[in-house]
CSV table of C-alpha atoms and ligand atoms in Angstrom, one decimal:
chain,number,residue,atom,x,y,z
Q,864,MET,CA,-236.2,116.7,39.5
Q,865,ASP,CA,-234.1,119.8,40.0
Q,866,THR,CA,-231.1,119.2,42.1
Q,867,ILE,CA,-228.1,120.8,43.6
Q,868,LEU,CA,-224.8,119.1,44.1
Q,869,VAL,CA,-222.7,120.0,47.1
Q,870,VAL,CA,-218.9,119.4,47.0
Q,871,ASN,CA,-216.6,119.4,50.0
Q,872,ALA,CA,-213.1,118.6,48.7
Q,873,GLY,CA,-210.0,117.9,50.8
Q,874,SER,CA,-206.6,116.6,50.3
Q,875,SER,CA,-207.4,112.9,50.1
Q,876,SER,CA,-211.0,112.9,49.8
Q,877,VAL,CA,-214.0,114.4,47.8
Q,878,LYS,CA,-217.3,114.4,49.8
Q,879,PHE,CA,-220.5,115.1,48.0
Q,880,GLN,CA,-224.1,115.3,48.7
Q,881,VAL,CA,-227.2,115.9,46.2
Q,882,PHE,CA,-230.4,117.9,47.4
Q,883,SER,CA,-233.6,118.0,45.4
Q,884,ILE,CA,-235.4,121.2,45.3
Q,885,GLU,CA,-238.8,120.9,46.5
Q,886,GLY,CA,-241.9,123.2,46.6
Q,887,GLU,CA,-241.3,126.6,47.9
Q,888,GLY,CA,-237.6,126.4,47.7
Q,889,SER,CA,-237.2,123.7,50.5
Q,890,LEU,CA,-234.3,121.1,50.1
Q,891,ARG,CA,-234.4,117.3,50.5
Q,892,ARG,CA,-231.1,115.4,50.9
Q,893,GLN,CA,-231.2,112.5,48.4
Q,894,ILE,CA,-227.6,111.3,48.1
Q,895,LYS,CA,-224.6,111.3,50.3
Q,896,GLY,CA,-221.3,110.2,49.0
Q,897,GLN,CA,-217.5,110.4,49.0
Q,898,ILE,CA,-214.4,109.3,47.2
Q,899,ASP,CA,-211.7,108.8,49.7
Q,900,GLY,CA,-208.2,107.4,49.5
Q,901,ILE,CA,-207.1,109.6,46.6
Q,902,GLY,CA,-203.7,108.7,45.7
Q,903,SER,CA,-203.5,105.8,48.0
Q,904,ARG,CA,-206.6,103.4,47.9
Q,905,PRO,CA,-209.4,105.3,46.1
Q,906,ARG,CA,-212.9,104.1,47.0
Q,907,LEU,CA,-216.3,105.5,46.1
Q,908,ARG,CA,-219.0,105.0,48.6
Q,909,ALA,CA,-222.6,106.5,48.6
Q,910,SER,CA,-226.0,106.1,50.2
Q,911,GLY,CA,-229.4,107.3,49.5
Q,912,ALA,CA,-231.8,109.5,51.6
Q,913,SER,CA,-232.5,106.7,54.1
Q,914,GLY,CA,-229.0,105.3,54.3
Q,915,ASP,CA,-229.6,102.6,51.6
Q,916,PRO,CA,-226.2,101.7,50.0
Q,917,LEU,CA,-225.8,102.9,46.4
Q,918,ALA,CA,-222.3,102.5,45.7
Q,919,ASP,CA,-219.2,100.9,47.3
Q,920,ARG,CA,-216.3,100.4,44.8
Q,921,ALA,CA,-212.6,100.5,44.8
Q,922,TYR,CA,-210.6,102.1,42.0
Q,923,PRO,CA,-207.0,101.6,40.9
Q,924,ILE,CA,-204.7,104.3,42.4
Q,925,GLU,CA,-203.8,105.7,38.8
Q,926,ALA,CA,-207.5,106.2,38.0
Q,927,VAL,CA,-207.9,108.4,40.8
Q,928,ALA,CA,-204.5,110.3,41.5
Q,929,ASP,CA,-205.9,113.6,42.4
Q,930,VAL,CA,-208.9,115.8,43.5
Q,931,PRO,CA,-210.0,116.7,39.9
Q,932,ALA,CA,-210.0,113.0,38.9
Q,933,ALA,CA,-212.0,112.0,41.9
Q,934,MET,CA,-214.4,114.9,41.0
Q,935,GLY,CA,-214.6,113.5,37.5
Q,936,ILE,CA,-215.4,109.9,38.6
Q,937,ALA,CA,-218.0,111.2,41.1
Q,938,GLY,CA,-219.7,113.4,38.3
Q,939,GLU,CA,-219.7,110.5,35.9
Q,940,TRP,CA,-221.2,108.0,38.4
Q,941,LEU,CA,-224.0,110.6,39.3
Q,942,ARG,CA,-224.7,111.4,35.6
Q,943,ASN,CA,-224.5,108.1,33.9
Q,944,GLU,CA,-225.8,105.8,36.6
Q,945,LEU,CA,-228.0,107.8,38.8
Q,946,ARG,CA,-229.2,110.3,35.9
Q,947,ILE,CA,-228.5,113.2,38.3
Q,948,ASP,CA,-228.5,116.5,36.5
Q,949,PRO,CA,-227.7,119.3,38.9
Q,950,ILE,CA,-228.9,122.8,38.0
Q,951,ALA,CA,-225.9,124.3,40.2
Q,952,VAL,CA,-223.0,123.2,42.4
Q,953,GLY,CA,-222.2,124.5,45.8
Q,954,HIS,CA,-218.7,124.2,47.3
Q,955,ARG,CA,-217.2,124.5,50.6
Q,956,VAL,CA,-214.3,126.9,50.4
Q,957,VAL,CA,-212.3,127.2,53.6
Q,958,HIS,CA,-211.0,130.7,53.1
Q,959,GLY,CA,-212.9,133.8,51.7
Q,960,GLY,CA,-210.2,136.2,52.8
Q,961,PRO,CA,-211.0,139.6,54.3
Q,962,ASP,CA,-213.5,140.6,51.7
Q,963,HIS,CA,-216.1,137.7,51.6
Q,964,ASP,CA,-218.7,138.0,54.1
Q,965,GLY,CA,-221.0,135.6,52.4
Q,966,PRO,CA,-221.0,133.1,49.4
Q,967,VAL,CA,-220.4,134.0,45.9
Q,968,LEU,CA,-221.3,132.9,42.4
Q,969,VAL,CA,-218.0,131.7,40.8
Q,970,ASP,CA,-216.4,132.6,37.6
Q,971,HIS,CA,-212.7,132.6,36.4
Q,972,GLY,CA,-212.2,136.0,38.1
Q,973,VAL,CA,-213.5,134.8,41.4
Q,974,VAL,CA,-211.4,131.7,41.3
Q,975,ALA,CA,-208.3,133.7,40.4
Q,976,ARG,CA,-209.1,136.0,43.6
Q,977,LEU,CA,-209.6,133.0,45.8
Q,978,GLU,CA,-206.4,131.5,44.6
Q,979,ARG,CA,-204.7,134.4,46.4
Q,980,PHE,CA,-205.8,132.9,49.7
Q,981,VAL,CA,-204.0,129.7,49.3
Q,982,SER,CA,-201.0,131.0,51.4
Q,983,LEU,CA,-203.6,131.5,54.2
Q,984,ALA,CA,-204.9,127.9,54.1
Q,985,PRO,CA,-202.2,125.9,52.2
Q,986,LEU,CA,-203.5,122.5,53.0
Q,987,HIS,CA,-207.1,123.2,52.2
Q,988,GLN,CA,-207.7,126.0,49.8
Q,989,PRO,CA,-206.0,124.4,46.7
Q,990,HIS,CA,-208.3,121.2,47.2
Q,991,ASN,CA,-211.2,123.3,47.6
Q,992,LEU,CA,-210.7,125.2,44.5
Q,993,ALA,CA,-209.6,122.2,42.1
Q,994,PRO,CA,-213.2,120.8,41.6
Q,995,ILE,CA,-214.4,124.4,40.9
Q,996,ARG,CA,-211.9,124.6,38.2
Q,997,THR,CA,-212.6,121.0,36.9
Q,998,ILE,CA,-216.3,121.9,36.6
Q,999,LEU,CA,-215.6,125.3,35.1
Q,1000,ALA,CA,-213.7,123.8,32.3
Q,1001,GLY,CA,-216.0,121.1,31.6
Q,1002,PHE,CA,-219.4,122.7,32.1
Q,1003,PRO,CA,-218.8,126.5,31.8
Q,1004,GLY,CA,-222.5,127.3,31.8
Q,1005,LEU,CA,-223.2,125.4,35.0
Q,1006,PRO,CA,-223.7,127.9,38.1
Q,1007,GLN,CA,-221.2,127.3,40.9
Q,1008,VAL,CA,-221.2,129.0,44.4
Q,1009,ALA,CA,-218.4,129.1,46.7
Q,1010,CYS,CA,-219.3,129.2,50.5
Q,1011,PHE,CA,-216.7,130.2,52.9
Q,1012,ASP,CA,-215.9,128.8,56.4
Q,1013,THR,CA,-214.6,132.4,57.3
Q,1014,ALA,CA,-217.6,134.4,56.0
Q,1015,PHE,CA,-219.9,134.1,59.1
Q,1016,HIS,CA,-217.2,135.6,61.3
Q,1017,ARG,CA,-216.8,138.7,59.2
Q,1018,THR,CA,-219.1,140.4,61.7
Q,1019,HIS,CA,-216.2,140.5,64.3
Q,1020,SER,CA,-215.1,143.9,65.6
Q,1021,ALA,CA,-211.8,145.4,64.9
Q,1022,VAL,CA,-210.5,144.6,68.2
Q,1023,ALA,CA,-211.4,141.0,67.9
Q,1024,ASP,CA,-210.0,140.8,64.3
Q,1025,HIS,CA,-206.5,142.1,65.0
Q,1026,TYR,CA,-203.3,140.5,66.3
Q,1027,ALA,CA,-201.0,142.8,68.3
Q,1028,ILE,CA,-198.5,142.8,65.5
Q,1029,PRO,CA,-197.4,145.7,63.2
Q,1030,HIS,CA,-200.5,146.9,61.1
Q,1031,GLN,CA,-199.0,146.2,57.8
Q,1032,PHE,CA,-199.7,142.5,58.3
Q,1033,TYR,CA,-203.5,143.0,59.1
Q,1034,ALA,CA,-203.4,144.9,55.8
Q,1035,GLU,CA,-202.0,142.0,53.9
Q,1036,GLY,CA,-204.4,139.6,55.5
Q,1037,VAL,CA,-203.0,138.4,58.8
Q,1038,ARG,CA,-206.3,138.5,60.9
Q,1039,ARG,CA,-208.3,136.4,63.2
Q,1040,TYR,CA,-210.7,135.1,60.6
Q,1041,GLY,CA,-212.2,132.1,62.5
Q,1042,PHE,CA,-213.4,128.9,60.8
Q,1043,HIS,CA,-216.3,126.4,60.9
Q,1044,GLY,CA,-218.6,129.4,59.9
Q,1045,LEU,CA,-220.9,127.2,57.8
Q,1046,SER,CA,-221.6,125.0,61.0
Q,1047,TYR,CA,-222.1,128.1,63.2
Q,1048,GLU,CA,-224.4,129.8,60.6
Q,1049,TYR,CA,-226.5,126.7,60.4
Q,1050,ILE,CA,-226.9,126.5,64.3
Q,1051,ALA,CA,-227.6,130.3,64.3
Q,1052,LYS,CA,-230.4,129.8,61.8
Q,1053,THR,CA,-231.7,126.7,63.6
Q,1054,LEU,CA,-231.7,128.2,67.2
Q,1055,PRO,CA,-234.7,130.3,66.7
Q,1056,GLN,CA,-236.9,127.1,66.1
Q,1057,VAL,CA,-235.0,125.0,68.9
Q,1058,ALA,CA,-234.9,127.7,71.5
Q,1059,PRO,CA,-236.6,130.9,70.5
Q,1060,ASP,CA,-236.0,132.7,74.0
Q,1061,ILE,CA,-232.2,132.3,73.9
Q,1062,ALA,CA,-231.8,132.6,70.1
Q,1063,LYS,CA,-231.4,136.5,70.4
Q,1064,GLY,CA,-229.2,136.1,73.4
Q,1065,ARG,CA,-225.6,135.3,74.1
Q,1066,VAL,CA,-224.8,131.7,73.2
Q,1067,ILE,CA,-221.6,129.6,73.1
Q,1068,VAL,CA,-221.6,127.0,70.4
Q,1069,ALA,CA,-218.9,124.4,70.5
Q,1070,HIS,CA,-218.2,122.6,67.3
Q,1071,LEU,CA,-216.4,119.5,68.5
Q,1072,GLY,CA,-215.4,117.1,65.6
Q,1073,SER,CA,-212.1,116.2,64.2
Q,1074,GLY,CA,-211.6,119.9,63.9
Q,1075,ALA,CA,-212.9,121.8,67.0
Q,1076,SER,CA,-213.6,125.4,67.7
Q,1077,MET,CA,-216.0,127.4,69.7
Q,1078,CYS,CA,-218.0,130.5,68.6
Q,1079,ALA,CA,-219.6,133.4,70.8
Q,1080,LEU,CA,-223.0,134.2,69.2
Q,1081,LYS,CA,-224.7,137.4,70.1
Q,1082,GLY,CA,-228.2,137.9,68.5
Q,1083,GLY,CA,-227.2,135.2,66.0
Q,1084,ARG,CA,-224.1,136.9,64.9
Q,1085,SER,CA,-220.6,135.7,65.4
Q,1086,ILE,CA,-218.7,138.0,67.7
Q,1087,GLU,CA,-215.6,135.8,68.6
Q,1088,SER,CA,-214.2,132.5,67.7
Q,1089,THR,CA,-211.4,130.4,69.4
Q,1090,MET,CA,-209.9,129.9,65.9
Q,1091,GLY,CA,-207.8,132.9,64.2
Q,1092,PHE,CA,-205.5,133.3,61.2
Q,1093,THR,CA,-205.5,129.5,60.5
Q,1094,ALA,CA,-207.6,126.6,61.7
Q,1095,LEU,CA,-204.7,125.6,64.0
Q,1096,ASP,CA,-205.7,128.0,66.8
Q,1097,GLY,CA,-208.0,127.5,69.6
Q,1098,LEU,CA,-209.0,124.1,71.0
Q,1099,PRO,CA,-206.8,121.0,70.8
Q,1100,MET,CA,-208.3,118.9,67.9
Q,1101,GLY,CA,-207.8,115.4,66.5
Q,1102,THR,CA,-204.4,116.1,65.1
Q,1103,ARG,CA,-203.8,119.9,65.7
Q,1104,PRO,CA,-202.5,121.4,68.9
Q,1105,GLY,CA,-205.0,124.4,69.3
Q,1106,GLN,CA,-203.5,127.3,71.0
Q,1107,LEU,CA,-199.8,127.1,71.2
Q,1108,ASP,CA,-197.0,129.5,72.5
Q,1109,PRO,CA,-195.4,130.8,69.3
Q,1110,GLY,CA,-192.2,130.2,71.2
Q,1111,VAL,CA,-192.7,126.4,70.7
Q,1112,VAL,CA,-192.6,127.0,67.0
Q,1113,LEU,CA,-189.4,129.0,67.3
Q,1114,TYR,CA,-188.2,126.0,69.4
Q,1115,LEU,CA,-189.0,123.6,66.7
Q,1116,ILE,CA,-187.0,125.7,64.1
Q,1117,SER,CA,-184.0,126.7,66.1
Q,1118,GLU,CA,-183.6,123.7,68.5
Q,1119,LYS,CA,-184.9,120.9,66.4
Q,1120,GLY,CA,-183.8,122.1,63.0
Q,1121,MET,CA,-187.3,121.7,61.5
Q,1122,SER,CA,-188.0,123.4,58.2
Q,1123,ALA,CA,-191.3,125.3,57.6
Q,1124,SER,CA,-192.9,122.4,55.8
Q,1125,ASN,CA,-191.9,120.0,58.7
Q,1126,VAL,CA,-193.4,122.2,61.3
Q,1127,GLN,CA,-196.5,122.6,59.1
Q,1128,ASN,CA,-197.0,118.9,58.9
Q,1129,PHE,CA,-196.0,118.5,62.6
Q,1130,LEU,CA,-198.8,121.0,63.6
Q,1131,TYR,CA,-201.5,119.7,61.3
Q,1132,ARG,CA,-201.0,116.1,61.5
Q,1133,ASP,CA,-198.9,115.0,64.5
Q,1134,CYS,CA,-200.3,117.0,67.5
Q,1135,GLY,CA,-203.7,117.3,69.3
Q,1136,LEU,CA,-205.3,114.4,70.9
Q,1137,LYS,CA,-203.2,112.1,68.6
Q,1138,GLY,CA,-199.9,113.7,69.7
Q,1139,LEU,CA,-200.7,113.9,73.4
Q,1140,SER,CA,-202.3,110.4,73.8
Q,1141,GLY,CA,-200.0,108.5,71.4
Q,1142,VAL,CA,-203.0,106.3,71.0
Q,1143,SER,CA,-205.4,107.9,68.4
Q,1144,ASN,CA,-207.0,111.0,67.1
Q,1145,ASP,CA,-210.3,109.5,67.4
Q,1146,MET,CA,-212.5,110.3,70.4
Q,1147,ARG,CA,-214.2,106.8,70.3
Q,1148,GLU,CA,-210.9,105.1,70.5
Q,1149,LEU,CA,-209.7,107.4,73.3
Q,1150,GLU,CA,-212.8,106.7,75.4
Q,1151,ALA,CA,-212.3,103.0,75.1
Q,1152,SER,CA,-208.7,103.1,75.8
Q,1153,GLU,CA,-207.1,102.0,79.0
Q,1154,ASP,CA,-204.0,103.9,78.5
Q,1155,PRO,CA,-203.3,106.9,80.8
Q,1156,ARG,CA,-202.3,109.0,78.0
Q,1157,ALA,CA,-205.5,108.7,76.5
Q,1158,LYS,CA,-207.2,109.8,79.7
Q,1159,LEU,CA,-204.8,112.9,79.9
Q,1160,ALA,CA,-205.7,113.8,76.3
Q,1161,ILE,CA,-209.4,113.7,77.1
Q,1162,ASP,CA,-208.8,115.7,80.3
Q,1163,HIS,CA,-206.7,118.2,78.4
Q,1164,PHE,CA,-209.5,118.6,75.8
Q,1165,VAL,CA,-212.3,119.1,78.5
Q,1166,TYR,CA,-209.9,121.6,80.3
Q,1167,ARG,CA,-209.3,123.7,77.3
Q,1168,ILE,CA,-213.0,123.8,76.4
Q,1169,GLY,CA,-213.6,125.2,79.7
Q,1170,LEU,CA,-210.9,127.8,79.6
Q,1171,ASN,CA,-212.2,129.0,76.1
Q,1172,ALA,CA,-215.7,129.0,77.3
Q,1173,GLY,CA,-214.6,131.5,80.0
Q,1174,MET,CA,-212.9,133.6,77.4
Q,1175,LEU,CA,-216.0,133.6,75.0
Q,1176,ALA,CA,-218.3,134.3,78.0
Q,1177,ALA,CA,-216.1,137.3,78.6
Q,1178,ALA,CA,-216.4,138.4,75.1
Q,1179,LEU,CA,-220.4,138.1,75.4
Q,1180,GLN,CA,-220.3,139.8,78.8
Q,1181,GLY,CA,-222.4,136.9,80.1
Q,1182,LEU,CA,-224.1,133.7,78.9
Q,1183,ASP,CA,-227.5,132.6,78.1
Q,1184,ALA,CA,-227.1,129.1,76.6
Q,1185,PHE,CA,-224.4,126.6,75.5
Q,1186,VAL,CA,-224.8,124.5,72.5
Q,1187,PHE,CA,-222.8,121.2,71.6
Q,1188,THR,CA,-222.5,120.2,67.9
Q,1189,ALA,CA,-220.4,118.0,65.3
Q,1190,GLY,CA,-219.1,114.5,65.9
Q,1191,ILE,CA,-217.9,114.6,69.4
Q,1192,GLY,CA,-220.5,117.2,70.5
Q,1193,GLU,CA,-223.5,115.2,69.1
Q,1194,ASN,CA,-222.5,111.8,70.1
Q,1195,SER,CA,-220.3,111.6,73.2
Q,1196,ALA,CA,-222.6,111.8,76.3
Q,1197,SER,CA,-219.5,111.3,78.6
Q,1198,LEU,CA,-217.6,114.2,77.0
Q,1199,ARG,CA,-220.7,116.5,77.2
Q,1200,ALA,CA,-221.0,115.5,80.9
Q,1201,ARG,CA,-217.3,116.3,81.6
Q,1202,VAL,CA,-217.5,119.8,79.9
Q,1203,ALA,CA,-220.7,120.4,81.7
Q,1204,GLU,CA,-218.9,119.8,85.0
Q,1205,GLN,CA,-216.3,122.1,84.0
Q,1206,LEU,CA,-218.9,124.8,83.4
Q,1207,GLY,CA,-220.7,124.3,86.6
Q,1208,TRP,CA,-219.3,127.6,87.9
Q,1209,LEU,CA,-221.2,129.4,85.1
Q,1210,GLY,CA,-224.5,127.7,86.3
Q,1211,VAL,CA,-224.5,124.7,83.9
Q,1212,ALA,CA,-226.2,121.6,85.5
Q,1213,LEU,CA,-226.8,118.7,83.2
Q,1214,ASP,CA,-229.8,116.3,83.2
Q,1215,PRO,CA,-227.8,112.7,83.1
Q,1216,ALA,CA,-230.8,111.0,81.6
Q,1217,GLU,CA,-231.4,113.5,78.9
Q,1218,ASN,CA,-227.8,113.9,78.2
Q,1219,SER,CA,-227.4,110.0,77.8
Q,1220,ARG,CA,-230.4,109.8,75.3
Q,1221,HIS,CA,-228.9,112.8,73.3
Q,1222,ALA,CA,-232.0,114.9,73.8
Q,1223,ARG,CA,-232.0,118.3,72.3
Q,1224,LEU,CA,-232.2,120.0,75.7
Q,1225,ILE,CA,-229.9,118.2,78.2
Q,1226,SER,CA,-229.8,120.5,81.1
Q,1227,ARG,CA,-231.9,120.3,84.2
Q,1228,ALA,CA,-234.9,122.4,84.6
Q,1229,GLY,CA,-233.0,124.5,87.3
Q,1230,SER,CA,-229.9,125.1,85.2
Q,1231,ARG,CA,-229.0,128.6,85.0
Q,1232,ILE,CA,-227.7,128.1,81.7
Q,1233,PRO,CA,-229.6,125.9,79.3
Q,1234,VAL,CA,-227.5,123.4,77.4
Q,1235,TYR,CA,-228.6,122.1,73.9
Q,1236,VAL,CA,-227.3,119.4,71.4
Q,1237,VAL,CA,-228.0,120.7,67.8
Q,1238,PRO,CA,-226.7,118.4,65.0
Q,1239,THR,CA,-224.9,120.6,62.6
Q,1240,ASP,CA,-225.5,120.3,58.8
Q,1241,GLU,CA,-223.0,122.4,56.9
Q,1242,GLU,CA,-223.9,120.8,53.5
Q,1243,LEU,CA,-227.6,121.7,53.9
Q,1244,MET,CA,-226.2,125.3,54.6
Q,1245,ILE,CA,-224.2,125.3,51.2
Q,1246,ALA,CA,-227.2,123.9,49.4
Q,1247,GLN,CA,-229.5,126.8,50.8
Q,1248,HIS,CA,-226.8,129.5,49.9
Q,1249,THR,CA,-226.4,127.9,46.4
Q,1250,LEU,CA,-230.1,127.9,45.7
Q,1251,THR,CA,-230.6,131.5,47.1
Q,1252,LEU,CA,-227.7,132.8,44.8
Q,1253,LEU,CA,-229.2,131.1,42.0
Q,1254,MET,CA,-232.5,132.6,42.4
Q,1255,LYS,CA,-230.9,136.0,42.8
Q,1256,ALA,CA,-229.0,135.7,39.5
Q,1257,PRO,CA,-231.5,136.2,36.7
Q,1258,SER,CA,-228.7,136.2,34.2
Q,1259,SER,CA,-227.5,132.7,34.9
Q,1260,ASN,CA,-229.5,130.0,32.9
Q,1261,PRO,CA,-229.0,126.7,34.9
Q,1262,ARG,CA,-230.6,124.9,32.1
Q,1263,GLN,CA,-228.3,126.1,29.5
Q,1264,GLU,CA,-225.6,123.6,30.3
Q,1265,ARG,CA,-226.0,120.9,32.6
Q,1266,VAL,CA,-223.6,118.4,33.9
Q,1267,SER,CA,-224.8,115.6,31.6
J,204,LIG,P1,-215.0,116.1,60.8
J,204,LIG,O1,-216.4,116.4,60.1
J,204,LIG,O2,-214.2,117.3,61.3
J,204,LIG,O3,-214.3,115.0,60.1
J,204,LIG,P2,-216.8,114.9,62.9
J,204,LIG,O4,-217.7,116.0,63.1
J,204,LIG,O5,-217.3,113.7,62.0
J,204,LIG,O6,-215.4,115.5,62.2
J,204,LIG,O7,-216.2,114.3,64.2
J,204,LIG,C1,-215.4,113.2,64.2
J,204,LIG,C2,-215.0,113.1,65.7
J,204,LIG,O8,-216.3,112.6,66.4
J,204,LIG,C3,-214.1,111.8,65.9
J,204,LIG,O9,-213.2,112.1,66.9
J,204,LIG,C4,-215.0,110.8,66.5
J,204,LIG,O10,-214.4,110.0,67.2
J,204,LIG,C5,-216.0,111.6,67.1
J,204,LIG,N1,-217.1,110.7,67.5
J,204,LIG,C6,-218.2,110.3,66.5
J,204,LIG,N2,-219.2,109.5,67.1
J,204,LIG,C7,-218.8,109.5,68.4
J,204,LIG,C8,-219.3,108.8,69.5
J,204,LIG,N3,-220.4,108.0,69.5
J,204,LIG,N4,-218.7,108.9,70.7
J,204,LIG,C9,-217.5,109.7,70.8
J,204,LIG,N5,-217.0,110.2,69.8
J,204,LIG,C10,-217.5,110.3,68.6
């Protein structure tokens, strides 16, 4: 069985999935796993295609001190215990910089170029690149593909891509990149089957997970995103504030004496729903809480989604459909109902029964704007990109050097 391994590495976890290549290049998910608690309480968990548990084991902290070590353990487990021998590996890489508008086959030169973007995504890029380097060193003949969260947004116009700061900064890479691109690309590719009538039109997609953003799609292409230079901008998130007056950052530095790294930690880890509620960054816990600050955090989240929808509708010069996706968007009927209420002025009217049962189409028949719930699948998108590039690269011989 030919397989593709998909890797999504963060600072404290390495998530992985294995897809088998079926007839005519279709892909079937076989394994879903992750090593989390890297450097604290490492644990490997994995399940099979139907959710059947395949592994749940703890490791001593010294055995999994960093991302390369976690990659090594996951690779050994796949090879030695499951006899998984992938013909290629696809990686999620948060930043492709200004030049990458699609995935690329990776070699040492590409890794060196992607290294330049570490300063644009210091909390993500180094961890995304670490497993690529580990595999390049151990299995130099194994094709690897980097898939970028920024690439899908490279279709933005120059006016959308700029900040109103001196041009030299744009030239050196300070641009409104936008993120969650693999998720939006998956939705854009799926919409023609879900709703062929509106797939060519003007659609706002709300990716509401721990990270949250919204994207304006016109004819299936991204024209605007709520995120900009970094994944801090736009909507409030689990632990990130979203849009913030830069004056607040100046206040933290000048009045609170915070260093750059203190501010960075604060903005990435202590703000958003967690900071505002003082209760949790997790929407399920906020929805279950009686604490008025939890209610305020949800109200704020809904309000900002509404404001940003207005902004994206202006960028699109109208609206033909609204799509919810990701953890909160796919699972929280009450949050969707609150957002729909906020969008009532645009002509959104939900069908409460369809919303409660998480149907694909959750708006009423008479709703001027149809509203959909479309589960995202960034890993499948990465596997598809990896397979496509593999097929296009006749020089790469995937059989030459396998993981085992
Ligand atoms: P990420 O991939 O960015 O880590 P997810 O897309 O998995 O995030 O989304 C995580 C968020 O989804 C969390 O805030 C979690 O509480 C929320 N979530 C998941 N299931 C539900 C649910 N049934 N009701 C409300 N929120 C949910």
